[in-house]
Coordinates of C-alpha atoms in Angstrom, one line a residue:
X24 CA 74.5 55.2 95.7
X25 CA 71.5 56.9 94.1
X26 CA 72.1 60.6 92.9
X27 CA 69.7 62.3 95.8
X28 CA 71.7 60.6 98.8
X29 CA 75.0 61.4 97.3
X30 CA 74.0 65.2 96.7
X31 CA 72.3 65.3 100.1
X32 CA 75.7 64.0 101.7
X33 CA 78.1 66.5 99.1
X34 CA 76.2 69.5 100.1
X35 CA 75.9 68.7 103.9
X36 CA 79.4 68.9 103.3
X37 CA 79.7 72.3 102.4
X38 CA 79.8 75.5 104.1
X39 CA 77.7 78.3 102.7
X40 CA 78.8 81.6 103.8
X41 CA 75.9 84.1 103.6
X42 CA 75.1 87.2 105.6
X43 CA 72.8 86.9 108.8
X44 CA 72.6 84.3 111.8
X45 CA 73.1 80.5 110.7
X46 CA 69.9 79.1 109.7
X47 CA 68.3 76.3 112.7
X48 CA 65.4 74.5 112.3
X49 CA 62.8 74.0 115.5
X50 CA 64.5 71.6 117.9
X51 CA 67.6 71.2 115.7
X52 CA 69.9 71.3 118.8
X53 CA 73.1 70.5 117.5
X54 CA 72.8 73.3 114.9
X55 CA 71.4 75.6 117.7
X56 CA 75.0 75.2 119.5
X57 CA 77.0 75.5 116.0
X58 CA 75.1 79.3 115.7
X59 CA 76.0 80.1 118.9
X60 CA 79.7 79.1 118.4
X61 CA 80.0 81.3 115.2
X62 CA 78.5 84.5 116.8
X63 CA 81.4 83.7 119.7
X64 CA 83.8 83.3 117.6
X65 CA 82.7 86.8 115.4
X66 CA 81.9 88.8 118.3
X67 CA 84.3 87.8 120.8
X68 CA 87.5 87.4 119.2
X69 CA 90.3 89.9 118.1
X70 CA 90.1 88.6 114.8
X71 CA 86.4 87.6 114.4
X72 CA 85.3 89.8 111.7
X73 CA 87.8 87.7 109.0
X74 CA 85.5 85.1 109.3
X75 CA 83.2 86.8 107.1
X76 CA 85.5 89.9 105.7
X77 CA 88.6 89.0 104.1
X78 CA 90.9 88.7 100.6
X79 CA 90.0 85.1 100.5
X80 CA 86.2 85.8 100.2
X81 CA 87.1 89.0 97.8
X82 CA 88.6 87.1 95.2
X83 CA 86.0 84.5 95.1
X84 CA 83.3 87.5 94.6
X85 CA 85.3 89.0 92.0
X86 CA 84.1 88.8 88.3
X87 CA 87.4 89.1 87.0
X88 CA 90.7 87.0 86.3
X89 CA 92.1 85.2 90.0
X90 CA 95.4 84.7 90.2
X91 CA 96.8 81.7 92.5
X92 CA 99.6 80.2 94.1
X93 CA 100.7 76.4 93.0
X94 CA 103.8 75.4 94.7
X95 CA 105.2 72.2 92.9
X96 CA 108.3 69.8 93.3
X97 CA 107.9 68.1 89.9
X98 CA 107.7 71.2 87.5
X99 CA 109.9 68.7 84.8
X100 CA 107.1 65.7 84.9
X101 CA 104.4 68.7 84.5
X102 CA 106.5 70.0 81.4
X103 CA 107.2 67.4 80.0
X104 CA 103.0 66.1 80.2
X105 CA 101.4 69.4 79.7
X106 CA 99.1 68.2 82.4
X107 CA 98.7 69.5 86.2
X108 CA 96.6 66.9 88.2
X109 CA 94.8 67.7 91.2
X110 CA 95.1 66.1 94.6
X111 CA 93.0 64.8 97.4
X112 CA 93.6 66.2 101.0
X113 CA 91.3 69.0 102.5
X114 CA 90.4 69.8 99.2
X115 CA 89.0 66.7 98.3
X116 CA 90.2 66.9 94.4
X117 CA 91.5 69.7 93.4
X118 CA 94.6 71.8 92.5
X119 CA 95.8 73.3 95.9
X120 CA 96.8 77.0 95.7
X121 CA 96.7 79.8 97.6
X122 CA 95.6 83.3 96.8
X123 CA 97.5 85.7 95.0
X124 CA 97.7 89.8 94.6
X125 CA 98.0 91.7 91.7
X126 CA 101.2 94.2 92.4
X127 CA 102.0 96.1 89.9
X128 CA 103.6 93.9 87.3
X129 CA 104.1 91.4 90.3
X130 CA 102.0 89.7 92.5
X131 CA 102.0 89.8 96.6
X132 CA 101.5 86.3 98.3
X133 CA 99.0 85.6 101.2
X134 CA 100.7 84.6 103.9
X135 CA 99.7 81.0 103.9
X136 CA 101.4 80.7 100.0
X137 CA 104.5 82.6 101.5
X138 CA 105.1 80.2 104.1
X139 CA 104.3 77.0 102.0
X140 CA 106.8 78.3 99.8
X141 CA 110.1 79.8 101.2
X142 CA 109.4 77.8 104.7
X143 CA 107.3 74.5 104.5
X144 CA 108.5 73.4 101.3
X145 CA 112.0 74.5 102.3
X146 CA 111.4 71.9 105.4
X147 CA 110.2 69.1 103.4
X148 CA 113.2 69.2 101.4
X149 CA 115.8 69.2 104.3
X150 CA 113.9 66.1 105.4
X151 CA 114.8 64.5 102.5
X152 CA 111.0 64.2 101.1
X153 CA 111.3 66.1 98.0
X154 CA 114.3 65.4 95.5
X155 CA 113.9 68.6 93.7
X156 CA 113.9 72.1 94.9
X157 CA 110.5 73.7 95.0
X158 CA 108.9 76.1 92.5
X159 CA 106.3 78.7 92.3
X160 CA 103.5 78.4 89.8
X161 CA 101.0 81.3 88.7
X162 CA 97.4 80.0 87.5
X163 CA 95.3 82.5 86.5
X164 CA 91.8 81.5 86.3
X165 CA 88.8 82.9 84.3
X166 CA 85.8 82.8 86.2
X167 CA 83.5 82.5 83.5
X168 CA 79.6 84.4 83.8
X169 CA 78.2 80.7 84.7
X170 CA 80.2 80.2 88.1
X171 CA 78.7 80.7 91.3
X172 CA 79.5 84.0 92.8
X173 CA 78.5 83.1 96.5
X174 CA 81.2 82.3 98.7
X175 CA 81.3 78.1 99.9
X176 CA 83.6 76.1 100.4
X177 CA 84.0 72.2 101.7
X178 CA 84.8 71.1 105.0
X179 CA 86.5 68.0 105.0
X180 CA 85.8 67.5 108.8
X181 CA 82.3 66.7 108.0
X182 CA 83.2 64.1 105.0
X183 CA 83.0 60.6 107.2
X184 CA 79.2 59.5 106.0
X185 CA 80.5 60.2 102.3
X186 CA 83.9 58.0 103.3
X187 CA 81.9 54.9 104.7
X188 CA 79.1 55.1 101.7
X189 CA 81.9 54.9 99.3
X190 CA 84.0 52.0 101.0
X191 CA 80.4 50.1 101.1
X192 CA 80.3 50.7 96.9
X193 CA 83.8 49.3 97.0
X194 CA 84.1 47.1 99.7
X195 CA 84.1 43.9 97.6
X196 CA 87.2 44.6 96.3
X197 CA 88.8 43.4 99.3
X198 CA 88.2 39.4 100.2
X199 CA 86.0 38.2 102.9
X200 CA 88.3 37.3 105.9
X201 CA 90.0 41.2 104.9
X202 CA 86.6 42.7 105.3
X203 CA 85.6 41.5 108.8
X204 CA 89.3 41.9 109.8
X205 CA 88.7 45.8 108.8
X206 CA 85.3 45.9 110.7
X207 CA 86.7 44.1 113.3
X208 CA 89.7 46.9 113.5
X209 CA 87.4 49.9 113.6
X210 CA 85.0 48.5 116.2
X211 CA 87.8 48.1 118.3
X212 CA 89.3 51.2 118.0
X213 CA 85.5 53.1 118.4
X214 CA 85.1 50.9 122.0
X215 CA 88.6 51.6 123.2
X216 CA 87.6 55.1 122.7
X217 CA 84.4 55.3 123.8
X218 CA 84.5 56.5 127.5
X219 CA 86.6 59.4 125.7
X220 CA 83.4 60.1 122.9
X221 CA 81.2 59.6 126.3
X222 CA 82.9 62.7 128.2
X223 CA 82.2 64.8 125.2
X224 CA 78.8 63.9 125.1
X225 CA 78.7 64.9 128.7
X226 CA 80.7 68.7 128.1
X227 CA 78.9 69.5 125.2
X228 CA 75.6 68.1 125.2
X229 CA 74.7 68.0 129.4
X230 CA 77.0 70.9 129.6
X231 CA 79.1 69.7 132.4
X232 CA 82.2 71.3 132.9
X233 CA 85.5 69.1 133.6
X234 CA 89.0 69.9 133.7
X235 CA 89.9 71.6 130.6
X236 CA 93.5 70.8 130.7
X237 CA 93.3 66.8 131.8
X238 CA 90.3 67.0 128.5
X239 CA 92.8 67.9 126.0
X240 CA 95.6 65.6 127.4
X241 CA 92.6 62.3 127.4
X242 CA 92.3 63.6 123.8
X243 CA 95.6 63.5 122.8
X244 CA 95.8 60.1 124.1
X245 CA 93.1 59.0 122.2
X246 CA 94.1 60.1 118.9
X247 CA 96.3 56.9 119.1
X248 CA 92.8 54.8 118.3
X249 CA 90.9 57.6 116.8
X250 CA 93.3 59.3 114.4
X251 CA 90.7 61.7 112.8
X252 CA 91.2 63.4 116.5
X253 CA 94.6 64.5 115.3
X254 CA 93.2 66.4 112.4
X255 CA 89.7 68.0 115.0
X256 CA 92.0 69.1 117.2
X257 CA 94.9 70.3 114.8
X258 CA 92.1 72.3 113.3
X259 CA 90.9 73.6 116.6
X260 CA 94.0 74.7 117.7
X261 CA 94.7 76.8 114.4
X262 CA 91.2 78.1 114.4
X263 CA 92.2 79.8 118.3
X264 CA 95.6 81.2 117.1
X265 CA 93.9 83.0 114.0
X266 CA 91.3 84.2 116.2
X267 CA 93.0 85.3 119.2
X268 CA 96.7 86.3 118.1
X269 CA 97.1 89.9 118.1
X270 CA 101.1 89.7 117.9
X271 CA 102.8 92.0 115.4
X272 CA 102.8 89.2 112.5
X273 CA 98.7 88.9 112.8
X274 CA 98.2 92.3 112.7
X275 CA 99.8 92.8 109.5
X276 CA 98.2 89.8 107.9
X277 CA 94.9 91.5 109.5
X278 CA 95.7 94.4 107.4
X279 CA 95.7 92.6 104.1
X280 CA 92.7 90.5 105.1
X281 CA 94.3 87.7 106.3
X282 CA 94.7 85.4 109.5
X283 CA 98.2 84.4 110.3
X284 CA 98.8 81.3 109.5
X285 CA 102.6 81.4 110.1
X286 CA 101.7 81.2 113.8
X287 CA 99.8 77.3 113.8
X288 CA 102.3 76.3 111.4
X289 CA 105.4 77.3 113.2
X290 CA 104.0 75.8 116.0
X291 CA 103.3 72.5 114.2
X292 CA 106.7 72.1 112.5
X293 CA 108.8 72.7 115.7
X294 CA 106.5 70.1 117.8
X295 CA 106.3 67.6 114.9
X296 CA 109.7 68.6 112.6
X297 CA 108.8 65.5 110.8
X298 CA 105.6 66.1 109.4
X299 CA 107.1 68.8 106.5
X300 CA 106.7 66.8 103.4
X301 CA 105.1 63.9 104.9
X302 CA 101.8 65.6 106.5
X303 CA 99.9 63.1 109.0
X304 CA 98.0 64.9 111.1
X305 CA 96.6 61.5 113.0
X306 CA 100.3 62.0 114.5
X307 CA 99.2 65.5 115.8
X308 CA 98.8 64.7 119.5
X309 CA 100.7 67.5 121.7
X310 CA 100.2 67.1 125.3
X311 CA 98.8 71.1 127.3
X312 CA 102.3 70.6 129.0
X313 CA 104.1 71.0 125.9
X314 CA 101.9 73.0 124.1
X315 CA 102.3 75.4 126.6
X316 CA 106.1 75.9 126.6
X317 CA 106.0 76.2 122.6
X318 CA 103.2 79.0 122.3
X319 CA 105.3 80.6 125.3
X320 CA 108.1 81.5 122.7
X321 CA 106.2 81.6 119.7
X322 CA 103.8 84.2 120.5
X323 CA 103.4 85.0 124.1
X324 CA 100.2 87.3 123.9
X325 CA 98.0 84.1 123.7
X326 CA 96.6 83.3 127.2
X327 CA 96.7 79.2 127.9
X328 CA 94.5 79.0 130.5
X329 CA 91.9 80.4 128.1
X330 CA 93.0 78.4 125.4
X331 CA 92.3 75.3 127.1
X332 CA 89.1 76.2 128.3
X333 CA 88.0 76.8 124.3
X334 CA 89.7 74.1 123.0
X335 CA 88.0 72.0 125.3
X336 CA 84.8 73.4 124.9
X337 CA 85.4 73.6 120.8
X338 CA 86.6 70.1 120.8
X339 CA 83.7 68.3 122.4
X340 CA 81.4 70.3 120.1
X341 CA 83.2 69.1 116.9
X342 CA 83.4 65.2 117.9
X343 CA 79.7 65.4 118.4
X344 CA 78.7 67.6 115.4
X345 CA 80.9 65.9 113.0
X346 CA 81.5 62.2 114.7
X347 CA 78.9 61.1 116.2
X348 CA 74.8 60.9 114.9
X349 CA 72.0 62.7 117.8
X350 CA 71.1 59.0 118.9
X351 CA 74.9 58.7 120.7
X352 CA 74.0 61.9 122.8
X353 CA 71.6 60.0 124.9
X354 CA 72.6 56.5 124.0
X355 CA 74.4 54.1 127.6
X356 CA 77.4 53.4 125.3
X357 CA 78.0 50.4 128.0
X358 CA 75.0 48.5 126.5
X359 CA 75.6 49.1 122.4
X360 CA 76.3 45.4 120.8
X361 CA 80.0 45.7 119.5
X362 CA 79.0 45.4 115.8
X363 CA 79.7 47.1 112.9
X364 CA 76.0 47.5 111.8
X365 CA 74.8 48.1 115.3
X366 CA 77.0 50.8 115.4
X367 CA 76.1 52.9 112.1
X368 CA 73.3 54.9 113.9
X369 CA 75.2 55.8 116.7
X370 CA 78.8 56.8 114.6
X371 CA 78.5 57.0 110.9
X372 CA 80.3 59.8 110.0
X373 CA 83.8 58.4 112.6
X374 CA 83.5 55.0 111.1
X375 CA 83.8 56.6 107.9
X376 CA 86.6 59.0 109.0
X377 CA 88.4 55.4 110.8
X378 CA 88.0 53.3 107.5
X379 CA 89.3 56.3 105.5
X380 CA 92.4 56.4 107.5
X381 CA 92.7 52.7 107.9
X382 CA 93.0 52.0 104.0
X383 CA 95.9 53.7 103.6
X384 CA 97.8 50.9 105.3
X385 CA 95.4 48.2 105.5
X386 CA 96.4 45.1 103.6
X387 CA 96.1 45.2 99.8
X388 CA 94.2 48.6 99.8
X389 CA 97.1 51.1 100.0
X390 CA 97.5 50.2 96.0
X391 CA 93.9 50.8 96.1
X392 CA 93.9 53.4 98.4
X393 CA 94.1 55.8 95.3
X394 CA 91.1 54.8 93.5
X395 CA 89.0 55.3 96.8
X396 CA 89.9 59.0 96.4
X397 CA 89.3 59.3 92.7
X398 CA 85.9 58.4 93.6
X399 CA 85.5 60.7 96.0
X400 CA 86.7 63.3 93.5
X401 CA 84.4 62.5 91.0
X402 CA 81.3 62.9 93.6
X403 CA 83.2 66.0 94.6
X404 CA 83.4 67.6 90.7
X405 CA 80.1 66.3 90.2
X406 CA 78.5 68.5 92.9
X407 CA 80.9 71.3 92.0
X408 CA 79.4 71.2 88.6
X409 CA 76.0 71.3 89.5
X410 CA 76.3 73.9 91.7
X411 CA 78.8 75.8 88.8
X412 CA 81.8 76.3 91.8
X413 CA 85.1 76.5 90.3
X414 CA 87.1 77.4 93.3
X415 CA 86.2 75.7 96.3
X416 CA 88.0 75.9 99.6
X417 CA 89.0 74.6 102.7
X418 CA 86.1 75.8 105.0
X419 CA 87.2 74.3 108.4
X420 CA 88.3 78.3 108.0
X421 CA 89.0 80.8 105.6
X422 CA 92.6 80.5 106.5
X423 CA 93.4 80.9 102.3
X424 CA 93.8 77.4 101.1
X425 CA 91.8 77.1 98.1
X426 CA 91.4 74.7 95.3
X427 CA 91.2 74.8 91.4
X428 CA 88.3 72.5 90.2
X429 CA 89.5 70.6 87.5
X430 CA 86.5 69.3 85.7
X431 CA 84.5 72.4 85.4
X432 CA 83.1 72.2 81.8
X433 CA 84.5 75.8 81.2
X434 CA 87.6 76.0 82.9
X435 CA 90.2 78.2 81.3
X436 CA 93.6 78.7 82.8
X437 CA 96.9 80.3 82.4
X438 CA 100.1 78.5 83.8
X439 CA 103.5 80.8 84.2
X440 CA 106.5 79.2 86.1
X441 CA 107.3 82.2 88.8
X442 CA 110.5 83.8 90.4
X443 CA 110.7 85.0 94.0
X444 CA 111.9 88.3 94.0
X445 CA 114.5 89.9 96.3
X446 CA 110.7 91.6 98.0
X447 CA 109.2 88.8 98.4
X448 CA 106.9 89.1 95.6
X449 CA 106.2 86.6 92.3
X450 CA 107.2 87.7 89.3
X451 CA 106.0 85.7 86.0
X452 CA 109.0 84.1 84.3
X453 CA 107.7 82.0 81.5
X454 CA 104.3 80.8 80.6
X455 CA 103.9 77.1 80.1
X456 CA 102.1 74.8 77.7
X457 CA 100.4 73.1 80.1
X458 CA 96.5 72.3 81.2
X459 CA 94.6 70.9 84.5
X460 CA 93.2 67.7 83.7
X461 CA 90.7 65.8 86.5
X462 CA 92.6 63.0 87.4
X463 CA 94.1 62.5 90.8
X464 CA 97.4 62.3 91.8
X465 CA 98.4 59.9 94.0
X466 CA 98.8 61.9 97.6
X467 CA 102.5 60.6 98.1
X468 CA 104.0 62.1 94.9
X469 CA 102.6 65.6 96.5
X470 CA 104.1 68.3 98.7
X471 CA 102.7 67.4 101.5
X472 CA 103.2 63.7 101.6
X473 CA 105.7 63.1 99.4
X474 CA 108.3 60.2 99.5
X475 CA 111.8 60.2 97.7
X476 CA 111.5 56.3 96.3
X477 CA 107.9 58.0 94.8
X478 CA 109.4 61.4 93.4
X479 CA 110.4 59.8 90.2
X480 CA 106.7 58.7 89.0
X481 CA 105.2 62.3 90.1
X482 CA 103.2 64.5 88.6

């Protein structure tokens, strides 16, 4: 791939936060209905304003030293190689933290680190995913005069054209007859799901309104041959509950600057118990039946019917935007030739997001599978260098998951192992010999996706 493609794709793939209107270009429709979403979503929401005001944002504007959240289950292997690798995930290839804030002579979690840590991980372990017990790790960066100031983060929804140019670098790596049985997998996944991608052409582009609650429940179905629809509409959802929520719990974390993000979480671990250690969000597929009698207990000041009505809306925007290319909005999907290079102009970006997904079990590429994210991480600190970011973050929203890049030329860190104290605070305990080195970790010897039989070899 030649330099000004990949950049172009890398920074398509951020989110630059910046005061004023998004810009849109003269007939740039698509773009036209993402502006009007984010003045909805600031002007019409209890929350709203934390999309552009919060501690997230603060820190990243500070010029001094940021403290962070790690939460590890391997602290011996880290020890005993002085190393901490990143990971892949939302954050593409770096060291996933949370922030942290400066109390005294201890430090207050964001609610996001707090529930990772005496909750999430807590959950993983009971599942048997993580063989020993979790512990809390303080990185304090230097933000050295170089870094970028601004505030911009990635969104890993919008990553699909940079997954399919990469499998097309690597492809060769599998054997013919496994190549066109991978085409031949996606293609039929994409026209099994196609009357679905059709009906959101038809809500968001032609604007024609259809039953919000039998839309979500054709979605859920459908993330059984597009997975990535698990992760749009797990996303979605959590984007709602830190907008709307105005229990108890979100006012507090309002307060600090935060969104709750106890509240999507909570709901996510009691509908899918399973997913604590071993986080697949293509198996995120809750029907508006069940959703409804979960949010009912969890936090009953959120309004369903409304709900659905966004979610249906929000969802059908997304697939477009980030799925689909402008040529499938006025395209008779009954007439396109069911091949894979037909299909490119009409669905890049989901046949990127399906081959993604399908590596990880497909043949001989899950021991590949690994390499196929270095690469991506290497594009990733690459564009991070040239644009002198040293903390990037998830950007689907600034819900306070935010990453340590581990190849910035001028990266200096401090590492202390942490103790919870009785107040819910971190305490420093001992500082550790160690460094952040850019190399990835496998995902499965991580928190989120971690398996016992993998523990062993982790990192």
């Amino acid at each position: 791939m030649d330099f000004p493609d990949s950049y172009r794709l890398w920074a398509d793939s951020h989110v630059f936060y910046q005061p004023g209107p998004r810009r849109v270009g003269d007939g740039d429709f698509m773009a036209a209905k993402l502006a009007a979403w984010d003045h909805r979503m600031f002007h019409d929401t209890p929350n709203g304003s934390l999309l552009t005001g919060n501690s997230l944002f603060d820190l990243l504007r500070s010029g001094q030293k940021v403290p962070l959240l790690h939460v590890t289950h391997a602290l011996d292997q880290i020890i005993d190689r002085g190393v901490l690798y990143p990971s892949g995930g939302c954050l593409v290839g770096s060291v996933y933290c949370t922030p942290l804030t400066r109390d005294g002579d201890a430090y207050r979690m964001h609610n996001l680190g707090s529930y990772v840590l005496t909750r999430e991980a807590v959950l993983a372990e009971e599942n048997g995913h993580a063989l020993n017990r979790p512990t809390p790790l303080i990185i304090e960066v230097e933000l050295p005069r170089s870094a970028y100031r601004g505030v911009v983060g990635v969104d890993y929804l919008r990553l699909g054209e940079i997954h399919l140019h990469i499998y097309q670098h690597l492809e060769y790596l599998l054997a013919r007859d496994e190549r066109h049985r991978l085409r031949d997998t996606i293609i039929g996944r994409v026209r099994n799901a196609m009357p679905f991608l059709g009906a959101c052409v038809t809500r968001c582009v032609q604007e024609v309104a259809t039953d919000p609650r039998m839309f979500l429940d054709w979605l859920s179905d459908t993330v059984d041959h597009l997975p990535i629809l698990g992760y749009l509409y797990f996303e979605a959802l959590s984007e709602y509950l830190m907008l709307h929520s105005t229990g108890d719990r979100a006012g507090h974390a309002k307060a600090h600057g935060e969104f709750d993000n106890w509240l999507y979480k909570q709901l996510l671990f009691d509908t899918f118990p399973g997913m604590a250690g071993k986080f697949d969000l293509a198996r995120f597929q809750p029907t508006t039946t069940g959703l409804a009698a979960k949010l009912a207990t969890i936090d009953p000041t959120i309004d369903m019917g409304h709900l659905a009505e966004y979610l249906a809306d929000r969802l059908a925007l997304l697939v477009c935007a980030r799925l689909l290319h402008p040529a499938m909005y006025t395209a008779d999907w009954t007439r396109l030739r069911w091949e894979f290079d037909e299909l490119r102009p009409f669905v890049a970006p989901l046949l990127g997001h399906l081959i993604h997904r399908e590596l990880r079990t497909f043949g001989r590429y899950p021991d590949f599978y690994f390499y196929f994210d270095q690469y991506k991480a290497l594009q990733a600190w690459n564009y991070w260098n040239h644009m002198d970011i040293v903390l990037p973050f998830n950007a689907t929203m600034p819900k306070g998951e935010i990453g340590v890049n581990p190849a910035y030329p001028a990266l200096r860190t401090t590492v202390h192992r942490a103790e919870l104290t009785g107040a819910g605070t971190l305490v420093p305990a001992e500082r550790l010999d160690v460094t952040i080195a850019p190399r990835l970790i496998d995902l499965r010897y991580t928190l989120m996706r971690a398996r016992p039989d993998t523990l062993t070899a982790a990192r």
